[in-house]
Short mmCIF file of C-alpha atoms in Angstrom, two decimals:
data_model
loop_
_atom_site.label_atom_id
_atom_site.label_comp_id
_atom_site.label_asym_id
_atom_site.label_seq_id
_atom_site.Cartn_x
_atom_site.Cartn_y
_atom_site.Cartn_z
CA SER A 198 0.00 0.00 0.00
CA ALA A 199 0.98 3.63 -0.30
CA LYS A 200 1.26 3.93 3.48
CA ALA A 201 3.52 0.87 3.70
CA ILE A 202 5.77 2.24 0.96
CA ALA A 203 5.96 5.64 2.67
CA ARG A 204 6.82 3.96 5.96
CA GLU A 205 9.45 1.71 4.38
CA SER A 206 11.14 4.69 2.70
CA GLY A 207 12.05 6.10 6.12
CA GLY A 208 11.40 9.62 4.86
CA SER A 209 14.02 9.38 2.12
CA PRO A 210 12.79 10.87 -1.18
CA PHE A 211 15.26 8.64 -3.04
CA PHE A 212 14.00 5.42 -1.45
CA LEU A 213 10.38 6.55 -1.81
CA ASN A 214 10.87 7.05 -5.54
CA GLU A 215 12.69 3.72 -5.88
CA LEU A 216 10.01 1.84 -3.95
CA VAL A 217 7.23 3.27 -6.11
CA ARG A 218 9.15 2.48 -9.29
CA TYR A 219 9.74 -1.06 -8.11
CA ALA A 220 6.07 -1.51 -7.12
CA LEU A 221 5.02 -0.55 -10.63
CA SER A 222 7.73 -2.53 -12.40
CA GLY A 223 7.25 -5.74 -14.30
CA GLU A 224 9.60 -7.48 -11.87
CA ALA A 225 7.39 -6.69 -8.89
CA LEU A 226 4.21 -7.66 -10.74
CA SER A 227 5.65 -10.93 -12.01
CA GLY A 228 7.04 -11.87 -8.59
CA GLU A 229 5.09 -11.64 -5.39
CA GLY A 230 2.81 -8.94 -6.81
CA VAL A 231 2.02 -5.51 -5.51
CA THR A 232 0.21 -7.04 -2.54
CA GLY A 233 3.45 -8.64 -1.34
CA GLU A 234 5.90 -6.85 0.92
CA ILE A 235 7.95 -4.31 -0.99
CA THR A 236 11.10 -3.38 0.90
CA VAL A 237 14.16 -1.23 0.39
CA ASP A 238 16.23 -4.41 0.64
CA ARG A 239 14.34 -5.93 -2.30
CA VAL A 240 14.65 -2.75 -4.36
CA ILE A 241 18.41 -2.57 -3.79
CA GLN A 242 18.83 -6.24 -4.63
CA ALA A 243 16.87 -5.76 -7.84
CA ARG A 244 19.17 -2.87 -8.77
CA VAL A 245 22.28 -4.92 -7.99
CA LYS A 246 21.13 -7.86 -10.11
CA GLN A 247 20.97 -5.56 -13.14
CA LEU A 248 24.58 -4.40 -12.77
CA PRO A 249 27.43 -5.75 -14.90
CA GLU A 250 29.77 -8.00 -12.93
CA PRO A 251 32.64 -5.46 -12.55
CA ASP A 252 30.22 -2.80 -11.25
CA ARG A 253 28.63 -5.24 -8.83
CA ARG A 254 32.03 -6.34 -7.57
CA LEU A 255 33.12 -2.75 -6.98
CA LEU A 256 29.87 -2.05 -5.11
CA GLU A 257 30.50 -5.03 -2.82
CA PHE A 258 33.98 -3.81 -1.90
CA VAL A 259 32.73 -0.27 -1.28
CA ALA A 260 30.04 -1.66 1.02
CA VAL A 261 32.45 -3.89 2.95
CA ALA A 262 34.83 -0.94 3.39
CA SER A 263 31.99 0.58 5.49
CA LYS A 264 33.42 4.12 5.32
CA PRO A 265 35.03 6.40 2.74
CA ILE A 266 37.96 4.69 1.03
CA ARG A 267 40.43 5.89 -1.57
CA LEU A 268 39.37 5.01 -5.09
CA GLU A 269 42.69 3.41 -6.03
CA ALA A 270 42.51 1.13 -2.98
CA VAL A 271 39.03 -0.17 -3.74
CA TRP A 272 39.85 -0.53 -7.44
CA ASN A 273 42.89 -2.64 -6.58
CA ALA A 274 40.93 -4.69 -4.05
CA ALA A 275 38.20 -5.40 -6.59
CA GLY A 276 40.74 -6.23 -9.31
CA LEU A 277 39.43 -3.65 -11.77
CA ASP A 278 41.55 -2.57 -14.72
CA VAL A 279 42.17 1.15 -14.36
CA ALA A 280 44.16 1.38 -17.60
CA HIS A 281 41.23 0.25 -19.76
CA GLY A 282 38.61 2.43 -18.11
CA ASP A 283 36.73 -0.40 -16.38
CA ALA A 284 37.27 1.20 -12.99
CA GLN A 285 36.06 4.70 -13.88
CA GLY A 286 33.18 3.24 -15.86
CA ALA A 287 32.03 1.23 -12.84
CA VAL A 288 32.21 4.30 -10.61
CA SER A 289 30.19 6.35 -13.09
CA THR A 290 27.52 3.66 -13.34
CA LEU A 291 27.19 3.23 -9.59
CA ARG A 292 27.16 6.98 -9.02
CA GLY A 293 24.49 7.42 -11.69
CA ALA A 294 22.41 4.72 -10.00
CA ARG A 295 22.88 6.60 -6.71
CA LEU A 296 24.38 3.56 -5.04
CA VAL A 297 27.69 5.29 -4.22
CA ARG A 298 28.98 8.81 -3.81
CA THR A 299 32.47 10.20 -4.28
CA ARG A 300 34.32 13.27 -3.10
CA GLU A 301 37.60 14.94 -3.88
CA ILE A 302 40.34 14.82 -1.24
CA ALA A 303 43.74 16.49 -1.13
CA ASP A 304 45.53 13.81 -3.13
CA GLY A 305 42.80 11.97 -4.97
CA GLU A 306 39.23 10.83 -4.55
CA GLU A 307 37.23 8.80 -2.03
CA ILE A 308 34.17 6.62 -2.53
CA GLU A 309 31.53 5.30 -0.13
CA SER A 310 28.04 3.79 -0.14
CA SER A 311 25.34 6.37 -0.78
CA HIS A 312 23.32 5.30 2.25
CA ASP A 313 23.71 2.97 5.24
CA ARG A 314 20.81 0.85 4.01
CA VAL A 315 22.57 0.30 0.69
CA ARG A 316 25.73 -0.78 2.52
CA GLU A 317 23.86 -3.02 4.98
CA THR A 318 21.87 -4.72 2.22
CA ILE A 319 24.92 -5.45 0.09
CA VAL A 320 26.99 -6.80 2.99
CA GLY A 321 24.04 -8.76 4.35
CA HIS A 322 23.70 -10.75 1.13
CA LEU A 323 27.38 -11.72 0.85
CA SER A 324 28.42 -15.24 1.78
CA LYS A 325 30.92 -15.68 4.62
CA GLU A 326 33.58 -16.66 2.10
CA ALA A 327 32.91 -13.63 -0.12
CA LEU A 328 32.95 -11.32 2.90
CA ARG A 329 36.30 -12.68 4.07
CA GLU A 330 37.70 -12.26 0.55
CA CYS A 331 36.56 -8.64 0.44
CA HIS A 332 38.15 -7.88 3.81
CA ARG A 333 41.39 -9.62 2.83
CA ASN A 334 41.67 -7.81 -0.51
CA LEU A 335 40.85 -4.47 1.10
CA ALA A 336 43.54 -5.01 3.74
CA MET A 337 46.11 -5.90 1.08
CA ALA A 338 45.18 -2.88 -1.03
CA LEU A 339 45.27 -0.47 1.92
CA VAL A 340 48.52 -1.74 3.39
CA ALA A 341 50.20 -0.95 0.06
CA LEU A 342 49.29 2.73 0.42
CA PRO A 343 51.38 5.15 2.49
CA ASP A 344 49.87 6.31 5.79
CA SER A 345 46.95 3.88 5.82
CA ASP A 346 44.91 4.01 9.02
CA PRO A 347 46.05 1.13 11.27
CA GLU A 348 42.65 0.81 12.93
CA THR A 349 41.00 0.30 9.54
CA LEU A 350 43.64 -2.30 8.67
CA ALA A 351 43.00 -4.07 11.99
CA GLN A 352 39.28 -4.24 11.21
CA HIS A 353 39.83 -5.67 7.72
CA TYR A 354 42.41 -8.22 8.85
CA TYR A 355 39.98 -9.25 11.58
CA GLY A 356 37.20 -9.60 9.00
CA ALA A 357 39.53 -11.72 6.88
CA GLY A 358 40.23 -14.02 9.84
CA GLU A 359 43.91 -13.03 9.98
CA LEU A 360 43.96 -12.42 13.72
CA SER A 361 47.70 -12.01 14.23
CA SER A 362 47.85 -9.19 11.67
CA ALA A 363 44.69 -7.68 13.14
CA ALA A 364 46.29 -7.67 16.58
CA GLU A 365 49.46 -6.01 15.28
CA TYR A 366 47.57 -3.19 13.58
CA ALA A 367 45.26 -2.77 16.59
CA LEU A 368 48.38 -2.22 18.68
CA ARG A 369 49.70 0.37 16.22
CA ALA A 370 46.32 2.11 16.25
CA ALA A 371 46.27 2.07 20.06
CA ASP A 372 49.73 3.67 20.26
CA ARG A 373 48.62 6.34 17.81
CA ALA A 374 45.44 7.04 19.80
CA ALA A 375 47.43 7.31 23.04
CA GLU A 376 49.81 9.80 21.41
CA ALA A 377 46.78 11.83 20.31
CA LEU A 378 45.49 11.77 23.94
CA ALA A 379 42.43 9.75 22.90
CA PHE A 380 42.85 7.51 25.92
CA ASP A 381 39.46 5.79 25.93
CA ARG A 382 39.93 4.79 22.30
CA ALA A 383 43.50 3.71 23.01
CA ALA A 384 42.28 1.49 25.86
CA ASP A 385 39.70 -0.16 23.59
CA LEU A 386 42.34 -0.84 20.96
CA TYR A 387 44.90 -2.22 23.43
CA ARG A 388 42.19 -4.55 24.70
CA MET A 389 41.43 -5.59 21.11
CA ALA A 390 45.12 -6.35 20.53
CA LEU A 391 45.25 -8.46 23.68
CA ASP A 392 42.06 -10.32 22.88
CA LEU A 393 43.25 -11.16 19.37
CA ARG A 394 46.75 -12.26 20.30
CA PRO A 395 46.83 -16.08 20.22
CA ARG A 396 49.28 -16.84 23.06
CA ALA A 397 49.62 -20.57 22.60
CA LEU A 398 50.58 -20.30 18.93
CA HIS A 399 52.88 -17.30 19.29
CA PRO A 400 55.22 -17.52 22.33
CA GLU A 401 56.90 -14.26 21.31
CA ASP A 402 53.53 -12.51 21.48
CA ALA A 403 52.94 -14.01 24.90
CA ARG A 404 56.24 -12.53 26.13
CA ARG A 405 55.08 -9.11 24.95
CA GLU A 406 51.78 -9.27 26.81
CA PRO A 407 52.95 -7.83 30.17
CA GLY A 408 54.00 -4.67 28.33
CA LEU A 409 50.65 -4.56 26.56
CA TYR A 410 48.79 -4.81 29.84
CA VAL A 411 50.89 -1.94 31.17
CA LYS A 412 50.04 0.17 28.11
CA LEU A 413 46.36 -0.66 28.58
CA ALA A 414 46.56 0.23 32.26
CA GLN A 415 48.30 3.54 31.55
CA ALA A 416 45.63 4.46 28.99
CA LEU A 417 42.93 3.63 31.55
CA VAL A 418 44.66 5.78 34.18
CA ASN A 419 44.77 8.70 31.75
CA ALA A 420 41.11 8.09 30.91
CA GLY A 421 40.19 8.32 34.61
CA ARG A 422 39.31 4.62 34.92
CA GLY A 423 41.48 3.84 37.93
CA PHE A 424 39.89 0.58 39.09
CA GLN A 425 40.21 -1.04 35.65
CA ALA A 426 43.77 0.30 35.39
CA ALA A 427 44.72 -1.38 38.68
CA GLN A 428 43.34 -4.71 37.45
CA ASN A 429 45.51 -4.54 34.35
CA PHE A 430 48.63 -3.52 36.28
CA LEU A 431 48.09 -6.63 38.42
CA ALA A 432 47.61 -8.77 35.27
CA ALA A 433 50.91 -7.42 33.92
CA ALA A 434 52.68 -8.24 37.21
CA ASP A 435 51.27 -11.79 37.23
CA LEU A 436 52.46 -12.44 33.66
CA ASP A 437 55.91 -11.00 34.35
CA ARG A 438 56.70 -13.41 37.17
#
């Protein structure tokens, strides 16, 4: 119904228009019919099915990135051929379909999903294997760039199931946050590094853990979380015996 479509659009003129177009389309009428539930998820999936494979692949990597990412990184992750115009053509198509948006930055261009619901729908329909591949390729593409954000790398290595690399970049991100006086964030990242560090498989990592607990405790002290800091100082002392 019109009310259901208006409600599903969430007040977005773009989604409202897309929902109405889908409701009147041959695809909707030949499927579950206009009396069936018409959702933004279904509209986005219908759009994605119509995309050429390179465009669809690029869209998946942009969605998995979850935040603005440099164009060259996502092109490399998706394996698109920049020299032959496939990459720019895919961006133009997705931008014209209002599935992504781009913006100029100081030394290039960034791309991101046009809306959270677009990103969530795309990621939600990826298999576990495809999602891990996207995270792995994004990590490899980003690590090749100078000054890549270590927290972003930690998240992608974690998504790829490469926990040792995720822990290492979480530690780098934590040190950077502590230097920037973002002590709560630093504490969260030190904890992430500790949680991801597989002691039994990496004795060298286990030997580093007392120092990590001290760093976590110091960040907690600076964040005004004295009780938690004391617990981690004690954990460091126990491990150092």
